[in-house]
Coordinates of C-alpha atoms in Angstrom, one line a residue:
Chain A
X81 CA 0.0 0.0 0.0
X82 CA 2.6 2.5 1.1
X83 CA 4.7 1.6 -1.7
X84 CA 2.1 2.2 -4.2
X85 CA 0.8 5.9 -2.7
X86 CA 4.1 7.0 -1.8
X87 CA 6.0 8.1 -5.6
X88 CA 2.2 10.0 -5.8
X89 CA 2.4 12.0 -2.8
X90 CA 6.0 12.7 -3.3
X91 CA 5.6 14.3 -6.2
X92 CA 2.2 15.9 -5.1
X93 CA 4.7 17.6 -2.4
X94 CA 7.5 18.3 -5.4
X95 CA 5.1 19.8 -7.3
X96 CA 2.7 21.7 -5.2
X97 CA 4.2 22.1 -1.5
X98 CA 1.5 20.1 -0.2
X99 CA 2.6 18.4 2.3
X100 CA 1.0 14.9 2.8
X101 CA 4.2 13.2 4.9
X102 CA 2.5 10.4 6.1
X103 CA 1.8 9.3 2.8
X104 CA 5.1 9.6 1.5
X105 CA 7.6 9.1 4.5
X106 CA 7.9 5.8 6.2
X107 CA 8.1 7.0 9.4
X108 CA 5.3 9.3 9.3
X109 CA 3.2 7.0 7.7
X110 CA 3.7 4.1 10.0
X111 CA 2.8 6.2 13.6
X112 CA 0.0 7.6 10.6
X113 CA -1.3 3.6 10.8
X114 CA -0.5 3.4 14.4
X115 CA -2.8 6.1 14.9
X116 CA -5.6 4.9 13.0
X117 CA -5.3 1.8 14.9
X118 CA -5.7 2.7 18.0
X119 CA -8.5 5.0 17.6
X120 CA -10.6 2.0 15.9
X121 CA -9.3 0.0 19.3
X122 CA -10.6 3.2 21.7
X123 CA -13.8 3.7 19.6
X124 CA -14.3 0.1 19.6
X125 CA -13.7 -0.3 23.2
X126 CA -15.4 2.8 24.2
X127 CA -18.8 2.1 22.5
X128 CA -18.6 -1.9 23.5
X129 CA -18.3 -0.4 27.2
X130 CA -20.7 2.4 27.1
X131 CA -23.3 -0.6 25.7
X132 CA -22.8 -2.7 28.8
X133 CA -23.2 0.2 30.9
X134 CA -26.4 1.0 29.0
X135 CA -27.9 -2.5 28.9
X136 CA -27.1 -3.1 32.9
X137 CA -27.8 0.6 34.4
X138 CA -31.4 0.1 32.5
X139 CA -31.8 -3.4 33.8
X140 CA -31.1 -1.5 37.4
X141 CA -33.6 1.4 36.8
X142 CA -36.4 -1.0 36.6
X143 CA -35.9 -3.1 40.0
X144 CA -37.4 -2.7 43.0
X145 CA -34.7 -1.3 45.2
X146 CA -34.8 2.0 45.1
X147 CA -31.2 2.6 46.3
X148 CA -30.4 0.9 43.3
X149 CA -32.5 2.7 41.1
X150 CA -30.5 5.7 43.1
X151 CA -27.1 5.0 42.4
X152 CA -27.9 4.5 38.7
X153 CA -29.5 8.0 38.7
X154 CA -27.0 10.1 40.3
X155 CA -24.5 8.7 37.8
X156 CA -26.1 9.4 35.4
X157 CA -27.1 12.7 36.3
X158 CA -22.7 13.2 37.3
X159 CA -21.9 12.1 34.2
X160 CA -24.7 13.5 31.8
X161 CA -24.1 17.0 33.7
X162 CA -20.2 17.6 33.2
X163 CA -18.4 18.0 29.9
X164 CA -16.5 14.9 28.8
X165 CA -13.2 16.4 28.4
X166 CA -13.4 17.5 32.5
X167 CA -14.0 13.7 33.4
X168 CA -11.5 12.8 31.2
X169 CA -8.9 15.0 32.9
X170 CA -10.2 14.0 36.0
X171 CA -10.3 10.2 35.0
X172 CA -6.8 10.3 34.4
X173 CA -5.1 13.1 36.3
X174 CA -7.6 13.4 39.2
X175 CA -7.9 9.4 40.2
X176 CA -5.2 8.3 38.1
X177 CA -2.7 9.8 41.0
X178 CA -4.2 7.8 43.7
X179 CA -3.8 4.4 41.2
X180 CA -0.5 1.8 42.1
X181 CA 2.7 1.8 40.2
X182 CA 3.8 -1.1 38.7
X183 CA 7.6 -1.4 38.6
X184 CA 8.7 -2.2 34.9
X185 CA 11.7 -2.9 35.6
X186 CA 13.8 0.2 36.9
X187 CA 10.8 2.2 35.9
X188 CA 7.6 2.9 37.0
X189 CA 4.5 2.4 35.3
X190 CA 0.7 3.2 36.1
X191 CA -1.3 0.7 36.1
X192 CA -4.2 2.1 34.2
X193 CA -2.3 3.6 31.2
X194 CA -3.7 6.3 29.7
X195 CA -5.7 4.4 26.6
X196 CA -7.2 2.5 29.6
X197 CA -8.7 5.3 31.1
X198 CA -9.9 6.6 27.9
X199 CA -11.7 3.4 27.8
X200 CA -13.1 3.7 31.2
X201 CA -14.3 7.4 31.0
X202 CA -15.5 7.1 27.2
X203 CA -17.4 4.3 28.1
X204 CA -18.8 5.7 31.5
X205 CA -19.6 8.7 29.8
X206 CA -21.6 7.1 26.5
X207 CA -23.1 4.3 29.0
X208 CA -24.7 7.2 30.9
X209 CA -26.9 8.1 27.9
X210 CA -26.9 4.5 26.8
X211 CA -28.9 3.9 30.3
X212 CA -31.7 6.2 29.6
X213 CA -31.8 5.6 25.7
X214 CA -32.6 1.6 26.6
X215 CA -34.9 2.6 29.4
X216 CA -37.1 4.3 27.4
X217 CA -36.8 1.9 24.9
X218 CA -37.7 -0.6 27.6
X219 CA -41.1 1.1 29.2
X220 CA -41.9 1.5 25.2
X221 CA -42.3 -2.6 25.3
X222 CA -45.9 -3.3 25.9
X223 CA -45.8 -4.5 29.6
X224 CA -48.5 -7.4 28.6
X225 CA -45.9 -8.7 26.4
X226 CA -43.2 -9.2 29.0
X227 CA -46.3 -10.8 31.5
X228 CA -47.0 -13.4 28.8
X229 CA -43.3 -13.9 29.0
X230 CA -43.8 -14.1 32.7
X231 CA -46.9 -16.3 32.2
X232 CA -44.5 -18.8 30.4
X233 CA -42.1 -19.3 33.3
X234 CA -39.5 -16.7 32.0
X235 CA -37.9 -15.3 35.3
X236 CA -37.6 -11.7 35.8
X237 CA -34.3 -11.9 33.9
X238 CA -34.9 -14.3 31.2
X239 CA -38.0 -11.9 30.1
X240 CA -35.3 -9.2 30.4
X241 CA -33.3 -11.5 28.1
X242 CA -35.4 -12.6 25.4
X243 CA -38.3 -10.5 25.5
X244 CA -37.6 -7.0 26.5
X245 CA -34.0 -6.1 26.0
X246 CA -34.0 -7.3 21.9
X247 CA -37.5 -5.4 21.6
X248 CA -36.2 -2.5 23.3
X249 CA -33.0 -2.4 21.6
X250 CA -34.9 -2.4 18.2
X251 CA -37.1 0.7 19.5
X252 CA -34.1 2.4 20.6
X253 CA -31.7 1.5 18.0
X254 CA -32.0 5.7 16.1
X255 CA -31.6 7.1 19.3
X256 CA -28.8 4.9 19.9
X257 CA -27.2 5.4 16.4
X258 CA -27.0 8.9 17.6
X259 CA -25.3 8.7 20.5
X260 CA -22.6 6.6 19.8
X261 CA -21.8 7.9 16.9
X262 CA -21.5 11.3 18.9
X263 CA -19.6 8.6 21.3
X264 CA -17.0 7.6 18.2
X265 CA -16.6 11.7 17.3
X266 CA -15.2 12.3 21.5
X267 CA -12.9 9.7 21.8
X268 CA -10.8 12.7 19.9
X269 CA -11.0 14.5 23.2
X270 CA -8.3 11.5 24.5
X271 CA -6.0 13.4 22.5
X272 CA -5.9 15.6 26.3
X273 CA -4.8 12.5 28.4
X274 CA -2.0 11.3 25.5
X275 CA -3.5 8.6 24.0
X276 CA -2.0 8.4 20.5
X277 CA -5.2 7.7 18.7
X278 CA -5.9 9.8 15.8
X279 CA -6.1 13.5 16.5
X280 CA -2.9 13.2 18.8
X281 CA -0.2 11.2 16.3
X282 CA -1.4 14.3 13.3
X283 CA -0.8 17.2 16.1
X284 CA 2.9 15.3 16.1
X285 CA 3.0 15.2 12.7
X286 CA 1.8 18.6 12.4
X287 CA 4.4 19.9 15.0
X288 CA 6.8 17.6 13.5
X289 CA 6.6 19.2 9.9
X290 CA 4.7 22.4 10.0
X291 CA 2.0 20.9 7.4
X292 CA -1.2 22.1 9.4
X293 CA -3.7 22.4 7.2
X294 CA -3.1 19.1 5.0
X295 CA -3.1 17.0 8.4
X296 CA -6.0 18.7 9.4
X297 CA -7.9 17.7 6.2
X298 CA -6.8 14.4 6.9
X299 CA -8.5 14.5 10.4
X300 CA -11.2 15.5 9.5
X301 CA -11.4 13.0 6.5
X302 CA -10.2 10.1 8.9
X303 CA -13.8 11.0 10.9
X304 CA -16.0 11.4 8.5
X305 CA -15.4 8.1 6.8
X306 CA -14.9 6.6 10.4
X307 CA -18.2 7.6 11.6
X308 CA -20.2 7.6 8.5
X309 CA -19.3 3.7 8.6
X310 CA -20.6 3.4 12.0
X311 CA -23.8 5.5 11.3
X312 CA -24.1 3.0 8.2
X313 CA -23.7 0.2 9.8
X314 CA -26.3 0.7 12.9
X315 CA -28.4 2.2 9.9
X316 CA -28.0 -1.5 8.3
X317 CA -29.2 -3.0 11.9
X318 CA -32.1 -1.0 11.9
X319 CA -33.5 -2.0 9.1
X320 CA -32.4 -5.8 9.2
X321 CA -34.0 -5.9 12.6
X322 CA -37.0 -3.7 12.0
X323 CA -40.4 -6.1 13.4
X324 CA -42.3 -7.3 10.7
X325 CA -45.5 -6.4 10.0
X326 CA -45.0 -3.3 12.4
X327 CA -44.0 0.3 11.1
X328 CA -42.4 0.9 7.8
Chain B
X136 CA -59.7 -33.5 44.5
X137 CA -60.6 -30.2 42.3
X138 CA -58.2 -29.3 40.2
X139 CA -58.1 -25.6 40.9
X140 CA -60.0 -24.3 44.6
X141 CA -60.9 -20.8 45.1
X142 CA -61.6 -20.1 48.2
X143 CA -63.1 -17.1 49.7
X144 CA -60.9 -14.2 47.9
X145 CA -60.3 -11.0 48.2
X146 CA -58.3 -8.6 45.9
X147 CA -57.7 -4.9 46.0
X148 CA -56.2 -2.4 44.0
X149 CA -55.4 0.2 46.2
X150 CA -58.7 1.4 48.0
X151 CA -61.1 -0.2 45.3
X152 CA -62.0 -4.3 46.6
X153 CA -62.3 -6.2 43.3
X154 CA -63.0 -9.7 44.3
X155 CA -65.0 -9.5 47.4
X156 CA -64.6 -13.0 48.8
X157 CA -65.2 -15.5 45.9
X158 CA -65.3 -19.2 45.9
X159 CA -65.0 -21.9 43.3
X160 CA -63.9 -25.1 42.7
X161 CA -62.6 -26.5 38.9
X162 CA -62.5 -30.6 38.7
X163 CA -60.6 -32.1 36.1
X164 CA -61.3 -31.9 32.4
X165 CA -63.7 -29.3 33.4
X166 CA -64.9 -26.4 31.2
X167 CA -66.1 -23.3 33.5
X168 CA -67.3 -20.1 31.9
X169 CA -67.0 -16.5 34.1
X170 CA -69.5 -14.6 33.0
X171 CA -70.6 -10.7 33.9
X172 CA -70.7 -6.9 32.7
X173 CA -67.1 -5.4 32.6
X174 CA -65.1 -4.0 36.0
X175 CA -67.1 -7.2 37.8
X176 CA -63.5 -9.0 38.7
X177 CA -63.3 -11.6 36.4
X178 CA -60.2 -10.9 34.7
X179 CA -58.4 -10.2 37.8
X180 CA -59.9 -13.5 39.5
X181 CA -58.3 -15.5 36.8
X182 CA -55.2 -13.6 36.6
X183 CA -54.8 -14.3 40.3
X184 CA -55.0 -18.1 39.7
X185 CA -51.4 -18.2 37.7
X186 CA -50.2 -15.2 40.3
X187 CA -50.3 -12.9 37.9
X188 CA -52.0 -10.8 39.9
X189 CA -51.7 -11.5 44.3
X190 CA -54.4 -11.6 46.5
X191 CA -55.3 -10.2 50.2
X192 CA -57.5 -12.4 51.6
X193 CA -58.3 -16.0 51.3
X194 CA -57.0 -18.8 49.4
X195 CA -56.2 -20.3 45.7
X196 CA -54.7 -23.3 45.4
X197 CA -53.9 -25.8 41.7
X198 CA -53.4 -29.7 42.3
X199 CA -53.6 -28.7 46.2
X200 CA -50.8 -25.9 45.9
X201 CA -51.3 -22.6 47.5
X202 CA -50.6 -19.8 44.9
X203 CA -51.1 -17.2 47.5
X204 CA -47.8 -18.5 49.4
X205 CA -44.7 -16.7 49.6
X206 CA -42.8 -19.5 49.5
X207 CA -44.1 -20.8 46.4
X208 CA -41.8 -21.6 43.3
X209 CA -44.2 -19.1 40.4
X210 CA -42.3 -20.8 37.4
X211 CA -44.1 -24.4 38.6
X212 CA -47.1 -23.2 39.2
X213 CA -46.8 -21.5 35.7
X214 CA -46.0 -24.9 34.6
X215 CA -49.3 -26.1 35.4
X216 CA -51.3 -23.2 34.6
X217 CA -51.0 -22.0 31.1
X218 CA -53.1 -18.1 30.1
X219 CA -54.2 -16.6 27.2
X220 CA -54.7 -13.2 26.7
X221 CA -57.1 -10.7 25.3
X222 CA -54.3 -8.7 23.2
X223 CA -52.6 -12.0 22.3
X224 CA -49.1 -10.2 23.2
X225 CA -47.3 -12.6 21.0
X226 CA -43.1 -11.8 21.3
X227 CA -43.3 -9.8 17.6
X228 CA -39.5 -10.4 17.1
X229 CA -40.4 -14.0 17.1
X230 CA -41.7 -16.3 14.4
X231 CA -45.0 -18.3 15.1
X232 CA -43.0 -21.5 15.3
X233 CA -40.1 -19.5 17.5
X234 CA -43.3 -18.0 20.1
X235 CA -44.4 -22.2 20.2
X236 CA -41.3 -23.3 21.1
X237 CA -38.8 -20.6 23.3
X238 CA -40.6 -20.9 26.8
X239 CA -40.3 -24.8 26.4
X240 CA -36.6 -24.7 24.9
X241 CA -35.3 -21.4 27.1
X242 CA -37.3 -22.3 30.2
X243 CA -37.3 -25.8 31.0
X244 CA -34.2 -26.2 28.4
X245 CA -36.2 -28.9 26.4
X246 CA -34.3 -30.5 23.7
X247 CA -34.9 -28.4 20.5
X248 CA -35.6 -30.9 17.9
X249 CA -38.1 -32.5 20.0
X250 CA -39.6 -29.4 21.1
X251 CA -40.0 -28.5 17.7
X252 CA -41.6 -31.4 16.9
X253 CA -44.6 -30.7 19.6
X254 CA -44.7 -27.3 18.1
X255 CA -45.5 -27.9 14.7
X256 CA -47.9 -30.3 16.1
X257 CA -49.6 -27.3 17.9
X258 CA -49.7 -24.9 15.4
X259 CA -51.2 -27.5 13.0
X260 CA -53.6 -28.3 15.7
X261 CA -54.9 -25.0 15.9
X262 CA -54.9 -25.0 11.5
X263 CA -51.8 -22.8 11.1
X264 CA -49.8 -25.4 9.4
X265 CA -48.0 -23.5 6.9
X266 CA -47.5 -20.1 9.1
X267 CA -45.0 -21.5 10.9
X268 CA -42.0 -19.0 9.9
X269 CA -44.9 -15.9 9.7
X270 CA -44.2 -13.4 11.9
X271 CA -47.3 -11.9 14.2
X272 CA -47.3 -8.9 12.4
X273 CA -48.2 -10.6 9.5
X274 CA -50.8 -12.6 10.8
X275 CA -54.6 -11.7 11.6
X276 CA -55.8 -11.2 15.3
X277 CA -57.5 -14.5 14.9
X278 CA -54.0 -16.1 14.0
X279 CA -52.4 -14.4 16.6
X280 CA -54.7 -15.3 19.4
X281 CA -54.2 -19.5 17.9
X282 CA -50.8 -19.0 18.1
X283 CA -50.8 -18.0 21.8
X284 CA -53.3 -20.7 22.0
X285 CA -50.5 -23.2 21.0
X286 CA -47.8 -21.4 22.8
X287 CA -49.1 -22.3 26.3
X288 CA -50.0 -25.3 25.2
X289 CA -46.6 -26.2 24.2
X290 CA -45.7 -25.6 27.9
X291 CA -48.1 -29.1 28.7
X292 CA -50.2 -27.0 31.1
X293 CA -52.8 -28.9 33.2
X294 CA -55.4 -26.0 32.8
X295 CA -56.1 -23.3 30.8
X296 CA -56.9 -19.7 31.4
X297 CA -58.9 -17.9 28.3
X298 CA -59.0 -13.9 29.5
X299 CA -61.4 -12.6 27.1
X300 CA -59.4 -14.1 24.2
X301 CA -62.2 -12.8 21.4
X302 CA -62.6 -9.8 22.8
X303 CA -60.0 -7.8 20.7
X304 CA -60.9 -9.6 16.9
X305 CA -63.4 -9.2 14.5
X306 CA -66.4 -11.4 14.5
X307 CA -65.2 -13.7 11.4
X308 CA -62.1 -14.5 13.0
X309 CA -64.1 -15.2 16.8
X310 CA -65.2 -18.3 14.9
X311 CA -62.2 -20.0 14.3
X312 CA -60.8 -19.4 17.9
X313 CA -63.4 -20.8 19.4
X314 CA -63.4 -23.6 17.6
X315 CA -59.6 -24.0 19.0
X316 CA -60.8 -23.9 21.9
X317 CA -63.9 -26.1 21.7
X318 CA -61.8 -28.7 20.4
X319 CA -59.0 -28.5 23.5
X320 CA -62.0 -28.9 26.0
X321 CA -63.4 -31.9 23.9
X322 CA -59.6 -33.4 24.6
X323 CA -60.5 -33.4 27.9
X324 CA -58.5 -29.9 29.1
X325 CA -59.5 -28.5 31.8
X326 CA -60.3 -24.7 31.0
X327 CA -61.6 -21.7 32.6
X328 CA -62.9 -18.9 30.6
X329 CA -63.5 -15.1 31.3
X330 CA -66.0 -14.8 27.8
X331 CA -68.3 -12.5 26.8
X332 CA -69.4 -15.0 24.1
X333 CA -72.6 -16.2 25.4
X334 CA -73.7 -18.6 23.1
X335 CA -70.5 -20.2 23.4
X336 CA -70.5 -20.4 27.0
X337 CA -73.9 -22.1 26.5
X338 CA -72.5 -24.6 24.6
X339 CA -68.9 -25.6 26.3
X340 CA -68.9 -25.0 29.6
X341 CA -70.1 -27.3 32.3
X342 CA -70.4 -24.5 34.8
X343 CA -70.8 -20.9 34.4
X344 CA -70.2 -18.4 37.3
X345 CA -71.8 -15.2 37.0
X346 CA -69.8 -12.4 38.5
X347 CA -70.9 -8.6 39.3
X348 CA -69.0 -6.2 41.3
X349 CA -67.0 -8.8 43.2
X350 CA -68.9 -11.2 44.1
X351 CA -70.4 -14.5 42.5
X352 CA -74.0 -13.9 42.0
X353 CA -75.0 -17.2 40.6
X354 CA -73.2 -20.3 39.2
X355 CA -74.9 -23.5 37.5
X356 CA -75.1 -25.6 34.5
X357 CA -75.7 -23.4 31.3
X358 CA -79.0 -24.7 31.1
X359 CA -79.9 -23.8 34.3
X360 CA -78.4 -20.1 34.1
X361 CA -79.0 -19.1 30.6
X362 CA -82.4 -20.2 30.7
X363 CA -83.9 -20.2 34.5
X364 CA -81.6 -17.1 36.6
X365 CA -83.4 -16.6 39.7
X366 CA -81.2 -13.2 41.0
X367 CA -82.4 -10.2 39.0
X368 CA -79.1 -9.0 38.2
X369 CA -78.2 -12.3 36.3
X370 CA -81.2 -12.1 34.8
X371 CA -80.9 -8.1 33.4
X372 CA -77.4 -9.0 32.4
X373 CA -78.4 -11.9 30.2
X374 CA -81.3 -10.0 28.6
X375 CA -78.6 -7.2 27.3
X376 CA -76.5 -9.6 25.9
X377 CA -78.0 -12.4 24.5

């Protein structure tokens, strides 16, 4: 691949003075493919943790305990409330300082590195909405549908399983698409903490080689394309798991 | 020993008494009809019999279980009691054959191939051979409501609950449901039905209570009721509807 692209964008640079390194230069173009990497890993990682979050704090909102349903309100009310780039920070440089050590072998490393906490506050942060986008997708299931479940033998959690979650997670499925891909566009924020997912490894590059506005098309191309697949993809969902016989 | 024994019960919603201390008694292979004018309790009564619905006072018990104890395991006494519903509330992300056969398969982890085997059985029983993969969206109330039909009876229930199942269809497809059910009663399954259908109750039950504001009013053969009610309000009720 970089073999084939890179005479192009060398001569695009000979030519023009457009700068497109990390097409061209081996370096570059390696931490280029480093970068794309691990913002598909944080994005990944992110939405599969914000999902779990969602599926579980909604599970919690309707039991009887009201603690429970308590705990599962206040966070997302902390986490709905302040801007992700603050918990991010505080994720990493606020808790991150009370987190152990681990000795590397004449150096110290955290623990928790910082694509790790990404992770953790991503997720928390996209699980938050994820919570209330299920539960309303959950009280939008007829509740006669889960008691015929119930009327089968289904335990409370079973019904959960097979009845109410997958119905609920087609009703919610556009609200959903919405906020993860809105979850996909902030991992970018991680850029803050050091993680060198997209956004960071072009600042280097930009620093690097004082081609701003080339890199900074290339962002913003890496995103579109990135999220546009996502978007496409949970599009594809809907419709594959749209009920038949019910709406469109 | 009757099958199902209701004994004196009582069931409130907050401040407003439902079921103001009703008794029955349902032998085996029995067919009883609850009849009466809407808000009289009957729906709740027989939601209470599968626990669907918990009670205040008195006592319910199927095969000589009490329902009403805390202690009880629901999912057997679901086991034993299987309910059909006015609205149907088939699982619509499911296929007709997949609503027969997940409570058996999921539940009480049935092998598949042989549950699938009793479910075609059922769903050709109640003449929907050929719908299997259809999805309830795509089939008519009447469908739907044979469907649920043979989804409780995949679960090998020892009685059957009917809530108003023709309530909710048009009168063509009424027909062909009640023929379902006729037919499961002939078998020999014991059934209770909450039914507006009067005619029908006239001609399958072998009791029919008659139920206003709570309380049993009357109860007797059909014969007897439809034809010879001694309490006035039976007798109102039965000249509006029939």
């Amino acid at each position: 691949m970089f073999s084939l692209i890179a005479p192009l964008f060398q001569r695009l640079y000979d030519e023009t003075g457009l700068n497109f390194i990390i097409f061209y230069d081996r370096y570059e173009y390696d931490r280029f493919v480093s970068g794309i990497a691990i913002s598909l890993q944080l994005i990944f990682w992110s939405i599969l943790l914000s999902l779990v979050i969602g599926v579980l704090g909604a599970w919690v909102q309707t039991s009887r305990s009201r603690l429970l349903r308590g705990v599962v309100n206040g966070y997302i009310q902390l986490f709905r409330n302040t801007p992700p780039l603050i918990q991010l920070l505080f994720f990493y440089f606020g808790l991150g300082a009370f987190t152990p050590q681990v000795d590397m072998g004449g150096y110290y490393e955290p623990l928790i590195s910082s694509f790790a906490w990404a992770i953790l506050s991503l997720g928390i942060f996209g699980g938050a909405f994820n919570v209330e986008i299920f539960r309303s997708g959950i009280e939008a299931v007829p509740k006669s549908t889960a008691e015929a479940a119930e009327s089968l033998c289904f335990s409370r959690w079973q019904t959960y399983a097979y009845i109410t979650l997958p119905l609920a997670f087609r009703i919610s499925l556009p609200a959903l698409t919405n906020n993860l891909v809105s979850l996909a566009k902030t991992t970018s924020l991680a850029y803050v903490i050091s993680v060198p997912e997209m956004t960071y490894t072009l600042n280097q590059v930009w620093s690097d080689n004082i081609n701003v506005p080339e890199m900074m098309l290339v962002l913003f191309l890496f995103y579109v394309i990135i999220v546009s697949l996502i978007a496409a993809g949970l599009h594809w969902l809907e419709k594959r798991l749209a009920l038949p016989g019910y709406g469109r | 020993m009757p099958l199902v024994e209701v004994h004196d019960v009582h069931k409130s919603f907050g401040d407003l008494e439902v079921l103001k201390g009703v008794s029955f008694d349902v032998r085996q292979g029995e067919v009883v009809c609850i009849i009466g004018p809407s808000g009289s309790g009957k729906s709740t009564l027989i939601r209470c019999i599968n626990g669907l619905n918990n009670i205040q006072q008195g006592s319910i018990k199927v095969e000589g279980q009490e329902v009403n104890d805390p202690n009880l395991n629901l999912l057997e006494l679901r086991k034993k009691v299987g309910i059909v519903f006015q609205q149907y509330n088939l699982f619509p992300h499911k296929t007709a054959l997949e609503n027969v056969m997940m409570a058996p398969v999921k539940v009480l982890k049935e092998p598949k191939k042989e549950v699938e085997e009793r479910a075609r059985a059922l769903i050709a029983k109640v003449r929907l051979g050929g719908k299997e993969d259809v999805y309830p969206g795509h089939l008519s109330g009447g469908q739907q409501q044979r469907v649920a039909i043979a989804r409780s009876l995949a679960m090998r229930p020892d009685v059957m609950l009917f809530d108003e199942v023709t309530a909710a269809l048009d009168p063509e497809t009424v027909k062909e449901v009640l023929l379902t059910i006729k037919e499961l009663a002939a078998e020999g399954m014991t059934c209770i039905l909450v039914t507006h259908e009067m005619g029908f109750a006239r001609e399958v039950a072998d009791h029919v209570y008659f139920t206003d504001r709570g309380v049993i009013v009357e109860h007797g053969p059909p014969e007897e009721l439809f034809t010879r009610a001694k309490d006035e309000r039976t007798q109102r009720f039965l000249s509006q509807v029939v």
